[in-house]
PDB file of C-alpha atoms in Angstrom:
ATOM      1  CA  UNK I   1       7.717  17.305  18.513  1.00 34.00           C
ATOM      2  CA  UNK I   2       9.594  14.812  20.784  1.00 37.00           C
ATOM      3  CA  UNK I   3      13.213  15.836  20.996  1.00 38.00           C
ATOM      4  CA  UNK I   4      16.039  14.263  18.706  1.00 43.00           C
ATOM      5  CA  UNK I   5      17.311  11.040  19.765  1.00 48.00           C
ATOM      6  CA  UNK I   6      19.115   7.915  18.182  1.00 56.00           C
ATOM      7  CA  UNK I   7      16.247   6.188  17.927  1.00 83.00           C
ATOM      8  CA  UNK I   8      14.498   8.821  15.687  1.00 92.00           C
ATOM      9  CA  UNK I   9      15.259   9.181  12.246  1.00 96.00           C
ATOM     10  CA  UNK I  10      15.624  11.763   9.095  1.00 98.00           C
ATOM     11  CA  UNK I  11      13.164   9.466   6.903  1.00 98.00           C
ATOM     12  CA  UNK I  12      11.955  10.766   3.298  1.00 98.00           C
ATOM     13  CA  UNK I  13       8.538   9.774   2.110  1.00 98.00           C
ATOM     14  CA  UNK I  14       8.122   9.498  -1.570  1.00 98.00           C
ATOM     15  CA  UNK I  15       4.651   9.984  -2.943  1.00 97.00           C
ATOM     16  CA  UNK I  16       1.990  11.000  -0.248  1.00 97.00           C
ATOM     17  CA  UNK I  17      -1.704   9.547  -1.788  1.00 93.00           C
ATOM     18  CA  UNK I  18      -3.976   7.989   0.766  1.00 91.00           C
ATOM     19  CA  UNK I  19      -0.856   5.701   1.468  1.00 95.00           C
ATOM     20  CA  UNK I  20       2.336   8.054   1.848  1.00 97.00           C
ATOM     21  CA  UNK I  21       0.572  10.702   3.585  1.00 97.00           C
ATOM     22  CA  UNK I  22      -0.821   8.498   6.128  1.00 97.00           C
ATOM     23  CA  UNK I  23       2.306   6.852   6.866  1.00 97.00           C
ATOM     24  CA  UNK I  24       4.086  10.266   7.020  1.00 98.00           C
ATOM     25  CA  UNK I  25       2.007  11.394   9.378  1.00 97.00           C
ATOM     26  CA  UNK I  26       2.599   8.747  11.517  1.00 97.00           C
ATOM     27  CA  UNK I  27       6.168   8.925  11.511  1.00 98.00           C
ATOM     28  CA  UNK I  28       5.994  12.990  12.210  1.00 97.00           C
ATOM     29  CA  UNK I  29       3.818  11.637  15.342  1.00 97.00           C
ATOM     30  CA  UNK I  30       6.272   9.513  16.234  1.00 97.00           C
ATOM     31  CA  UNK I  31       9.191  12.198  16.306  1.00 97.00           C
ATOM     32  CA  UNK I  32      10.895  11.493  13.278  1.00 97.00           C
ATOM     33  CA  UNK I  33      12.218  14.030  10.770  1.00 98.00           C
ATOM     34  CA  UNK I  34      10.188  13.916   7.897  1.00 98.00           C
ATOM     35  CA  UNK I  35      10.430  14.985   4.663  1.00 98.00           C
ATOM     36  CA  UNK I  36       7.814  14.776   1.904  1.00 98.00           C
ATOM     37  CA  UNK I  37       7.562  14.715  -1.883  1.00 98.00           C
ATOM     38  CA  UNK I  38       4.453  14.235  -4.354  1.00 97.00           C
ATOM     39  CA  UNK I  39       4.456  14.643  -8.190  1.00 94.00           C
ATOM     40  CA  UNK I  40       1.383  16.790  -7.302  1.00 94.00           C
ATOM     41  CA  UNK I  41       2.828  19.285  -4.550  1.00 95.00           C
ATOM     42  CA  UNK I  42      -0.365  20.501  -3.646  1.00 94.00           C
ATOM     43  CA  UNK I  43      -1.311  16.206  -1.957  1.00 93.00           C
ATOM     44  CA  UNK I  44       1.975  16.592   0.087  1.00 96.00           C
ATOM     45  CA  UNK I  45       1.114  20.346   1.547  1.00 96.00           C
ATOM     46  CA  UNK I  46      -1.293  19.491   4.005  1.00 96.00           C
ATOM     47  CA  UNK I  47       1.674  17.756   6.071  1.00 97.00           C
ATOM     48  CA  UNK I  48       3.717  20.894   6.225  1.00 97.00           C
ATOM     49  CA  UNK I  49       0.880  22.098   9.310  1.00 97.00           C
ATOM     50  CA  UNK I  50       1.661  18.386  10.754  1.00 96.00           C
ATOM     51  CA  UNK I  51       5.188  19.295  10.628  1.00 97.00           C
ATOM     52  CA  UNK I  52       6.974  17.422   7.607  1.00 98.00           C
ATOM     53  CA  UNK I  53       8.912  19.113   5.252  1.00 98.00           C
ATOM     54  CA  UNK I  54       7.863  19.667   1.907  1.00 98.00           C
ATOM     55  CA  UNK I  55      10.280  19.493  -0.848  1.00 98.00           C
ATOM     56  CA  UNK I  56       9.568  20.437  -4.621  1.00 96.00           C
ATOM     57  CA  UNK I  57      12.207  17.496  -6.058  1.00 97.00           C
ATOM     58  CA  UNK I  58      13.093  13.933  -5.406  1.00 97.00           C
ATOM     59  CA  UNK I  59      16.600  14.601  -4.945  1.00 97.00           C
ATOM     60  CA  UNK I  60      16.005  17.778  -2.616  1.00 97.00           C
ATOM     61  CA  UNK I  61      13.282  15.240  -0.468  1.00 97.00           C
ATOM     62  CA  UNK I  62      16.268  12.636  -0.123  1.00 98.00           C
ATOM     63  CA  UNK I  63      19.765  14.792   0.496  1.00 97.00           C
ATOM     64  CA  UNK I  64      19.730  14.238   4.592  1.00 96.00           C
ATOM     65  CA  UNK I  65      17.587  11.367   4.484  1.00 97.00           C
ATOM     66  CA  UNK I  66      18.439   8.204   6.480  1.00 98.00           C
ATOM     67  CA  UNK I  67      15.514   6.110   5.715  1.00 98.00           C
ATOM     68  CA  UNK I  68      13.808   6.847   1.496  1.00 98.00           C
ATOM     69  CA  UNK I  69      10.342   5.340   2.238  1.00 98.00           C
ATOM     70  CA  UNK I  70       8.688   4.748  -1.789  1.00 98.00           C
ATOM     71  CA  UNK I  71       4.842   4.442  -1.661  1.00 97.00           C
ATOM     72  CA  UNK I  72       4.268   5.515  -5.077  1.00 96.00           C
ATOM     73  CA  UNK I  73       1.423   3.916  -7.738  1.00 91.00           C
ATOM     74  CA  UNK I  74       3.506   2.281 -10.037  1.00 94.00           C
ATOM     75  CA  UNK I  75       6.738   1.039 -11.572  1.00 96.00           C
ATOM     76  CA  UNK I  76       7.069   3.810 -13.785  1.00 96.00           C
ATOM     77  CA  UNK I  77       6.826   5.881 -10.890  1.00 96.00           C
ATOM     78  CA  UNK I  78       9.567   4.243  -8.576  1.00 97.00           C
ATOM     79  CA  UNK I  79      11.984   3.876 -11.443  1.00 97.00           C
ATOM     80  CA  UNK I  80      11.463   7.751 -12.439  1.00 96.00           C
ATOM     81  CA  UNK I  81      11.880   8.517  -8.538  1.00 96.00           C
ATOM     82  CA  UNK I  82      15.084   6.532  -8.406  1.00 96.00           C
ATOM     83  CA  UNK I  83      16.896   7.613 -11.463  1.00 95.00           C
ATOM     84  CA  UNK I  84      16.227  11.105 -10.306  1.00 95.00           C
ATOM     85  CA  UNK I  85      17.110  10.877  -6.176  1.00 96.00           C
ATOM     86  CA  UNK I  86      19.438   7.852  -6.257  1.00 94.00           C
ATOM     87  CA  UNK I  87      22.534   9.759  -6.766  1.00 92.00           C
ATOM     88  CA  UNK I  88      21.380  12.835  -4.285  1.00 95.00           C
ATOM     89  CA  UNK I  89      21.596  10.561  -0.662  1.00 96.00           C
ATOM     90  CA  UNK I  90      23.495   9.768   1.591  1.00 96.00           C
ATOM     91  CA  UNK I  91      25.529   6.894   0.736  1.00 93.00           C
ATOM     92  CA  UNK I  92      24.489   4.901   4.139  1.00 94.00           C
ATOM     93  CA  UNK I  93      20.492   5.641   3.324  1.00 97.00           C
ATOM     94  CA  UNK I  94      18.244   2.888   3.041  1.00 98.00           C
ATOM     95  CA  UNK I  95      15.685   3.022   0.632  1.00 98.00           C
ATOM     96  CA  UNK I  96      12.278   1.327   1.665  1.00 98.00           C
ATOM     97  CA  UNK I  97      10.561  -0.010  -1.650  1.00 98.00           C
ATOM     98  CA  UNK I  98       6.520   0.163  -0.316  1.00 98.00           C
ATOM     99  CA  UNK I  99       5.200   0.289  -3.796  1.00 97.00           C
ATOM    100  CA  UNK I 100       2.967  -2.485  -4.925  1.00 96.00           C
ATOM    101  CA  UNK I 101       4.447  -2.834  -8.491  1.00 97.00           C
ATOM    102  CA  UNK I 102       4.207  -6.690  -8.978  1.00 96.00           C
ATOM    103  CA  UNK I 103       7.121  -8.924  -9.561  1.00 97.00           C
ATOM    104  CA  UNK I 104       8.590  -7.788 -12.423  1.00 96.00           C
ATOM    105  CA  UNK I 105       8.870  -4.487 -11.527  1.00 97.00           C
ATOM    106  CA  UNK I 106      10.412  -5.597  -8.538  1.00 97.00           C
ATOM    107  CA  UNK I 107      13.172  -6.960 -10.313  1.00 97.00           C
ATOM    108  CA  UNK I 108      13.605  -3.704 -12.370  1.00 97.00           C
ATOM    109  CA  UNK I 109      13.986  -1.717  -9.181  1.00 97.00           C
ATOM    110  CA  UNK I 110      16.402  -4.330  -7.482  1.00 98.00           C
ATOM    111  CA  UNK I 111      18.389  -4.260 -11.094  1.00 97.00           C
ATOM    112  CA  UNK I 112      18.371  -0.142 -11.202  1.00 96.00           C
ATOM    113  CA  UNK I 113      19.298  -0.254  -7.052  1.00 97.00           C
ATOM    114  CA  UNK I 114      22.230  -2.152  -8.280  1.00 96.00           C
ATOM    115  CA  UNK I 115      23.119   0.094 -10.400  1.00 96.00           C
ATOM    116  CA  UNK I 116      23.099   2.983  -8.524  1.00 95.00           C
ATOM    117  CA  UNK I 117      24.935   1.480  -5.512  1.00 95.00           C
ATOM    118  CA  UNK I 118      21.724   1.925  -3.066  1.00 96.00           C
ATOM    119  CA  UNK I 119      20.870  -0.587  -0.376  1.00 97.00           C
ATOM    120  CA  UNK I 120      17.181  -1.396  -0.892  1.00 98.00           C
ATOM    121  CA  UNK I 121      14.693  -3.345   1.194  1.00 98.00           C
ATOM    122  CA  UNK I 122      11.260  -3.765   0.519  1.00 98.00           C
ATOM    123  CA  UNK I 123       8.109  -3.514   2.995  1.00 98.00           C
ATOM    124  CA  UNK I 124       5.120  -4.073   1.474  1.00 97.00           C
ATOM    125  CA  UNK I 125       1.710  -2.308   3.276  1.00 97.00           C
ATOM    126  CA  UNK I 126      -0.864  -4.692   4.382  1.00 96.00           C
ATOM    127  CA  UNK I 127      -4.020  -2.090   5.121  1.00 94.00           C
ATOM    128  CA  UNK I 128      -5.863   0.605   4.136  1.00 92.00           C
ATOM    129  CA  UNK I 129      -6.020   4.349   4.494  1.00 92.00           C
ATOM    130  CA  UNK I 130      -7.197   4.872   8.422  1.00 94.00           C
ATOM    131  CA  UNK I 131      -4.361   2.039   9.083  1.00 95.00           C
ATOM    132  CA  UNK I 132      -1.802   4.010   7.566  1.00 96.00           C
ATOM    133  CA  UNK I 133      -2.900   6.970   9.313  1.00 96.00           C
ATOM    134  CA  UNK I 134      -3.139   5.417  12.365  1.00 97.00           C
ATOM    135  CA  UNK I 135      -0.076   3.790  12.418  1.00 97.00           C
ATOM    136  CA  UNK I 136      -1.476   0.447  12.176  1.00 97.00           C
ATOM    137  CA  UNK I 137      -0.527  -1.217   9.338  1.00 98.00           C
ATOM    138  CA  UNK I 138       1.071  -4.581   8.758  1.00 98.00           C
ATOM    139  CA  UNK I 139       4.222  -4.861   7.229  1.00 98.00           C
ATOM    140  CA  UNK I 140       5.356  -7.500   4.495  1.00 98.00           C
ATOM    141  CA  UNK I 141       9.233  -6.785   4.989  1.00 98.00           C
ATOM    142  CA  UNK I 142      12.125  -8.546   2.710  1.00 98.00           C
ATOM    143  CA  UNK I 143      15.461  -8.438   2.749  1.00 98.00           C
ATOM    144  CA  UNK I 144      18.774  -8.858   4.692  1.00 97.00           C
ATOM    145  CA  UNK I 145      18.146  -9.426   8.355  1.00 97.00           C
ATOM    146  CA  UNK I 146      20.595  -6.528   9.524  1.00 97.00           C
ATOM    147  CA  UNK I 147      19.112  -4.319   7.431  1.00 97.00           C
ATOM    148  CA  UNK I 148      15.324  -4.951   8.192  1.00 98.00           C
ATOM    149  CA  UNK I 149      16.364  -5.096  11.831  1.00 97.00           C
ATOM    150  CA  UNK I 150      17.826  -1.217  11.605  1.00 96.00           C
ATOM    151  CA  UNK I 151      14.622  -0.041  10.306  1.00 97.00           C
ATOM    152  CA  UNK I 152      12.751  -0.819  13.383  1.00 97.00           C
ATOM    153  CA  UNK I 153      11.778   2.936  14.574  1.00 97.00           C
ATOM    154  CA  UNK I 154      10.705   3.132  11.746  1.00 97.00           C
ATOM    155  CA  UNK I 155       8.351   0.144  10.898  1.00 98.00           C
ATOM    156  CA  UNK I 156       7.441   0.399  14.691  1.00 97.00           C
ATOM    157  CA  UNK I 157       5.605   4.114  13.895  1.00 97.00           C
ATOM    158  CA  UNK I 158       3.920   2.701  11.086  1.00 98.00           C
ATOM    159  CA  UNK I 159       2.539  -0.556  11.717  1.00 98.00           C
ATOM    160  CA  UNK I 160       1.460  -2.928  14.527  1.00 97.00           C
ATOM    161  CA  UNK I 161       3.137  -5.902  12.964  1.00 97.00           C
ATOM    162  CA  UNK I 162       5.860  -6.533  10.517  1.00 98.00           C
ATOM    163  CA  UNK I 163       6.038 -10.026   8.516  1.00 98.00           C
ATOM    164  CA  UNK I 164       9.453 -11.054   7.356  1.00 98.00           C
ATOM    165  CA  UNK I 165       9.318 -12.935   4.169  1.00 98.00           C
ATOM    166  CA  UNK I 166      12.552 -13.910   3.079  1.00 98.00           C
ATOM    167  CA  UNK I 167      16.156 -12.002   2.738  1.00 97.00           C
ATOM    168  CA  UNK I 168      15.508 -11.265  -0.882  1.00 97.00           C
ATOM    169  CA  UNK I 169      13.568  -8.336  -2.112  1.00 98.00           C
ATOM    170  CA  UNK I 170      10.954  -9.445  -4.064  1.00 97.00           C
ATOM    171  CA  UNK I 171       9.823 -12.009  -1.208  1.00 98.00           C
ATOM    172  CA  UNK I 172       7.864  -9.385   0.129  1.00 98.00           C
ATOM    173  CA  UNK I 173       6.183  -8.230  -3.052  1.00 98.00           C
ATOM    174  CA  UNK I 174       5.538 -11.899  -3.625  1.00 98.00           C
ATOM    175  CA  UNK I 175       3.387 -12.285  -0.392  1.00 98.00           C
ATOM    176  CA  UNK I 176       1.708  -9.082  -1.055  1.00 98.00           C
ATOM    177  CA  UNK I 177       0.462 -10.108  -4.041  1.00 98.00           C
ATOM    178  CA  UNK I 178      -1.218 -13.226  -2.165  1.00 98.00           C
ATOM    179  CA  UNK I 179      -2.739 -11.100   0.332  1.00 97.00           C
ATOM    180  CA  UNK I 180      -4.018  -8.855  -2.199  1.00 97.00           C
ATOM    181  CA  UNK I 181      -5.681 -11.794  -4.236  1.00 98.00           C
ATOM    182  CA  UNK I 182      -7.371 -13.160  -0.892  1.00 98.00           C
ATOM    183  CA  UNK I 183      -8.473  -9.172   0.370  1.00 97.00           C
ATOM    184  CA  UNK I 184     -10.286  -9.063  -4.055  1.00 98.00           C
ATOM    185  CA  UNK I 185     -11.739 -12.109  -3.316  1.00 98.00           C
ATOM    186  CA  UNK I 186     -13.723 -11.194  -0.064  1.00 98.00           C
ATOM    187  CA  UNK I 187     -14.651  -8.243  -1.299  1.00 98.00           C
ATOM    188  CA  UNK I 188     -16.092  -9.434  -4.343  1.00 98.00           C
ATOM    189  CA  UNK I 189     -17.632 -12.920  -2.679  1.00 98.00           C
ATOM    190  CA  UNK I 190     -19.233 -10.427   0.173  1.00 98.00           C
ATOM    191  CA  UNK I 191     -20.499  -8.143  -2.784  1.00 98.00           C
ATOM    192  CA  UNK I 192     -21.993 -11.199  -4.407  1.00 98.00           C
ATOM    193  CA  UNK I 193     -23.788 -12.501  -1.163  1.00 98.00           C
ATOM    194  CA  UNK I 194     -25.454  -9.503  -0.350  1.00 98.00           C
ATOM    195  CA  UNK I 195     -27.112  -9.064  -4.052  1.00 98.00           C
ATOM    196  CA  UNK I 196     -28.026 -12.703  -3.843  1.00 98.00           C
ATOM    197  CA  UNK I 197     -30.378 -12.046  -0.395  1.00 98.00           C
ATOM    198  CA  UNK I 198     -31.099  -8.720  -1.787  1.00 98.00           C
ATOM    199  CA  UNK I 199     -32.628 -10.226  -4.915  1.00 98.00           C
ATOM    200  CA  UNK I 200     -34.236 -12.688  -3.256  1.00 98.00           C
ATOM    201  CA  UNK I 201     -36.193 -10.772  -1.311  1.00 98.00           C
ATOM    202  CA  UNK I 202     -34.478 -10.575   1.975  1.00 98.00           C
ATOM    203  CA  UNK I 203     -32.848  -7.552   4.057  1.00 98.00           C
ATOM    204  CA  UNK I 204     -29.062  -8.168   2.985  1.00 98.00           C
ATOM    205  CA  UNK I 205     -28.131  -7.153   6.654  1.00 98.00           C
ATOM    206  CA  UNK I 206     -29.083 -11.052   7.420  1.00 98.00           C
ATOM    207  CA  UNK I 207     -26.229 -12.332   5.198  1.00 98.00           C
ATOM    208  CA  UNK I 208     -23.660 -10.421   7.918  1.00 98.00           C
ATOM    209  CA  UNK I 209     -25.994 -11.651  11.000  1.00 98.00           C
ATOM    210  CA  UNK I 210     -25.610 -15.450   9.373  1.00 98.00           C
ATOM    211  CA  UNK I 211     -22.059 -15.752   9.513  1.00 98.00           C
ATOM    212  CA  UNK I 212     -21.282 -13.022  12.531  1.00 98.00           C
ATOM    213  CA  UNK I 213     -18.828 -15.264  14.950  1.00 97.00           C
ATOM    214  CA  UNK I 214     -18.880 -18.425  12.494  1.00 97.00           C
ATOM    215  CA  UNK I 215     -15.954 -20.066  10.986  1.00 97.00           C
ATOM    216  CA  UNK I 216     -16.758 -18.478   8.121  1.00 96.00           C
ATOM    217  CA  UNK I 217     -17.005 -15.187   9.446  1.00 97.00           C
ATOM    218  CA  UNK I 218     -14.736 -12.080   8.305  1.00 95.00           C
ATOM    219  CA  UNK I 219     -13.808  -8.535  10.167  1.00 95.00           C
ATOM    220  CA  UNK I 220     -13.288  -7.686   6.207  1.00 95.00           C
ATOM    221  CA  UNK I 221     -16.471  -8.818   4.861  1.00 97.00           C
ATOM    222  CA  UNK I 222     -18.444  -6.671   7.716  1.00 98.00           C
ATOM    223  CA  UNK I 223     -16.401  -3.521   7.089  1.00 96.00           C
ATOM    224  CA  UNK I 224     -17.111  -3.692   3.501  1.00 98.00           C
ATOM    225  CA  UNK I 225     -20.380  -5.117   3.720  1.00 98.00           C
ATOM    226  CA  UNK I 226     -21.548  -2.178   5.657  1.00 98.00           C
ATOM    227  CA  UNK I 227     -20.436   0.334   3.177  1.00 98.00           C
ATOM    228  CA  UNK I 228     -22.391  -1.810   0.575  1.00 98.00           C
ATOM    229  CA  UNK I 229     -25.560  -1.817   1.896  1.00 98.00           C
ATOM    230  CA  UNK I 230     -25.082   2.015   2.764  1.00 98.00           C
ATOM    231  CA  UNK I 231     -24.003   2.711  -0.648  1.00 98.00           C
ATOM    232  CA  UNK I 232     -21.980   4.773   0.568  1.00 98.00           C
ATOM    233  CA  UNK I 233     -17.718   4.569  -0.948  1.00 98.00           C
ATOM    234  CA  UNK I 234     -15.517   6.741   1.133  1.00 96.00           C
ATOM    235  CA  UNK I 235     -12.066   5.404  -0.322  1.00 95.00           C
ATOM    236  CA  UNK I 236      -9.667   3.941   1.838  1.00 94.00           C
ATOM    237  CA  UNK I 237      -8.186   1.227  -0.690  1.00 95.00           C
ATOM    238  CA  UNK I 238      -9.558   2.980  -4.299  1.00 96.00           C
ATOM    239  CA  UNK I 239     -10.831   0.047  -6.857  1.00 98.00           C
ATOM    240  CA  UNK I 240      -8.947   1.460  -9.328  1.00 97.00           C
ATOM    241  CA  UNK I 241      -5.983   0.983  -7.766  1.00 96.00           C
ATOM    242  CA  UNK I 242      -6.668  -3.030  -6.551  1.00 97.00           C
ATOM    243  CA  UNK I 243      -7.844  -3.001 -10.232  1.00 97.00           C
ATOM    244  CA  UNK I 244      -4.278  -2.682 -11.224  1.00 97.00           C
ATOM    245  CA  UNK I 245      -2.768  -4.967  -8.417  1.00 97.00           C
ATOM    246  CA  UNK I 246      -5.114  -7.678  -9.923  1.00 98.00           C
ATOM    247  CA  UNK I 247      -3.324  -7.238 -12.805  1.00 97.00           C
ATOM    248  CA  UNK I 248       0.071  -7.778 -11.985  1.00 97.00           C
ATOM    249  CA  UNK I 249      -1.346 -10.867  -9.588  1.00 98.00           C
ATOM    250  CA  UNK I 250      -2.930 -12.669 -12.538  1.00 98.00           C
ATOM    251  CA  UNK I 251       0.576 -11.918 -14.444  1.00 97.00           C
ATOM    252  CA  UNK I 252       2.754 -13.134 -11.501  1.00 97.00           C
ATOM    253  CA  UNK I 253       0.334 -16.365 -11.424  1.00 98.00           C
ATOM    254  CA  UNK I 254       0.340 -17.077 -14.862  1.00 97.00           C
ATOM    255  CA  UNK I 255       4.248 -16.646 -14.932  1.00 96.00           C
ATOM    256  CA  UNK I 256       4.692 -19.339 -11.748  1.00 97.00           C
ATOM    257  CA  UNK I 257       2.136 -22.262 -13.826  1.00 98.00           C
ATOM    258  CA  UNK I 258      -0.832 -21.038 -11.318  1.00 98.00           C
ATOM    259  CA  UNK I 259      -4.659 -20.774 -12.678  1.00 98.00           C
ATOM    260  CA  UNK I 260      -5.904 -17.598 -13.092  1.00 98.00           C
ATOM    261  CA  UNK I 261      -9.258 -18.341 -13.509  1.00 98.00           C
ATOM    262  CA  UNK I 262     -10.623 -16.774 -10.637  1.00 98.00           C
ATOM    263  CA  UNK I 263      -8.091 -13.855 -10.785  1.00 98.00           C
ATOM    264  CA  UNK I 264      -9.618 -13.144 -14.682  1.00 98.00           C
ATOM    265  CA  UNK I 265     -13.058 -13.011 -13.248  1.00 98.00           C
ATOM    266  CA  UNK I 266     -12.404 -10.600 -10.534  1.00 98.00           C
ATOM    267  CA  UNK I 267     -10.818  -8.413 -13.029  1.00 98.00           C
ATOM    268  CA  UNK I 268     -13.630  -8.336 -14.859  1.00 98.00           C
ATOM    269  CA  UNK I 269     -16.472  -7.457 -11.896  1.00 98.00           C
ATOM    270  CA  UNK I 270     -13.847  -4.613 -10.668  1.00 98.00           C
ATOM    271  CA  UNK I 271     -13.711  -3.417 -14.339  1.00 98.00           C
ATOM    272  CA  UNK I 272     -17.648  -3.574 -14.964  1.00 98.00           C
ATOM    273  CA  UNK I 273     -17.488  -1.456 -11.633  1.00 98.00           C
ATOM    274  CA  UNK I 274     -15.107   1.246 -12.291  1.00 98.00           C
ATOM    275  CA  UNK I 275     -16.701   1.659 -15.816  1.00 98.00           C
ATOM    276  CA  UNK I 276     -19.292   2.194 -13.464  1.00 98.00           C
ATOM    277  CA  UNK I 277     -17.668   5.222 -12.583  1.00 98.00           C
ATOM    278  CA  UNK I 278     -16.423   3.783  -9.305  1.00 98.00           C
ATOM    279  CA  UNK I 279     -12.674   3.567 -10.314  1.00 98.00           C
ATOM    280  CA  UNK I 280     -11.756   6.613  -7.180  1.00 97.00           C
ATOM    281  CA  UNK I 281     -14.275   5.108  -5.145  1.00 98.00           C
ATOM    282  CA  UNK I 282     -13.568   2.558  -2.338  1.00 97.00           C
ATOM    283  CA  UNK I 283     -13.168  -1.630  -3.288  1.00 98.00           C
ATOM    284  CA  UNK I 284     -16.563  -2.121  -1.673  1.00 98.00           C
ATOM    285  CA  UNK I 285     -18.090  -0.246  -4.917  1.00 98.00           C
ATOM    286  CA  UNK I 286     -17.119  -3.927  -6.482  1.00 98.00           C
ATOM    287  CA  UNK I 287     -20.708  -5.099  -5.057  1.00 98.00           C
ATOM    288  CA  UNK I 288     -22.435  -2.126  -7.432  1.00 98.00           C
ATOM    289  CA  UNK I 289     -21.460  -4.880 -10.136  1.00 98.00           C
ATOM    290  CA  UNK I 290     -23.659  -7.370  -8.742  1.00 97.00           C
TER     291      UNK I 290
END
């Protein structure tokens, strides 16, 4: 591991699925000091051999930590994180909220930050698993400017790009939530297009070839497309989980005055596919429903 320097940091990673552990890895590679914590110990282990720290607690995982990094499933989770670690760092930490937990369980975590005294930011991940263990990820960062700009070794080890949305947490969740509603819709759409050539009698692969390098075309809908006409899932962004990000979409839209009439119908292909028994499988299981 690179030697100690200012620019490396004591950073805490809180919850390590596909998302946590690849970003922790990423930060070990980049020379940080990394500390890890999972509800399920045995998910955070497997760093300990790329050189994190594994800690049984919350507030063990945060006592030296510079940077709290929260990339947990829910808001039940980040709240039960917070009231347990909040009062165990250091009072200069900054706590990263990475969760996707929708807008108003945004404003419970800002509310319970308050409370506690912590300075929170949010950076939203824009990507998948290999991103996040490749360090590639795109960031959807909110909150005040000195802050955000503090936290660049560490944005800089996870991600290729970081988006500032606003100086108000919740910003970030907010755009998140519209690039999560455009990533359900490509999926699904591709999904649909390739049963509609497959059903009518032609080799789905065309439907890729047709638009390959058109305006229409999509790096997305080729990935995904691929693993559809495989049939083969390998998760990197499990439906399940965009199942429940649809949900908190169609709530933030219907809150705001927007339609949700294409948001409803997504939820219900994603459902019909993880009833499917797709739920741990990868998104592009959505085009089973087809």
């Amino acid at each position: 591991m690179p030697r100690r320097t200012e620019s490396l940091v004591r950073v805490s990673v809180l919850g390590t699925g596909a998302m946590g552990a690849g970003v922790a890895g990423s930060l070990v590679r980049a020379g940080h000091e990394v500390t890890v914590w999972n509800r399920t110990r045995e998910r955070a282990e497997p760093l300990a051999s790329q050189g994190a720290t594994v800690a049984s607690e919350p507030a063990e995982a945060v006592e030296h930590a510079e940077v709290v990094l929260l990339t947990l499933f829910d808001t039940d989770a980040v709240v039960d994180v917070l009231e347990q670690a909040a009062g165990e760092a250091p009072e200069g930490a900054v706590w990263v909220q990475a969760s996707t937990i929708g807008t108003d369980g945004t404003d419970t975590v800002v509310q319970l930050a308050a409370k506690y005294g912590v300075t929170l930011v949010e950076a939203m991940m824009l990507g998948t698993k290999a991103p996040a263990e490749q360090g590639k990820l795109t960031l959807l960062a909110a909150g005040p400017s000195d802050v955000l700009d503090g936290l660049g070794p560490v944005f800089d080890a996870i991600a290729v790009k970081t988006v500032r949305a606003g100086d108000q947490v919740g910003q970030g969740t907010a755009l998140k939530l519209a690039a999560n509603a455009w990533i359900a819709s490509v999926t699904a759409a591709t999904g649909q297009s390739l049963a509609i050539a497959r059903s009518l009698g032609l080799d789905p692969a065309l439907f890729l070839e047709a638009i390959d390098g058109s305006a229409s075309d999509s790096p997305y809908a080729h990935t995904k497309g691929e693993s559809m006409i495989r049939g083969e899932f390998p998760a990197q962004f499990a439906l399940d989980g965009l199942r429940k990000d649809i949900g908190l979409i169609a709530e933030a839209a219907r809150d705001a005055g927007v339609s949700t009439v294409l948001l409803d119908a997504l939820g219900r292909v994603y459902a019909d596919a993880s009833a499917a028994g797709h739920g741990a499988d990868d998104i592009a299981a959505v085009g089973t429903a087809f």
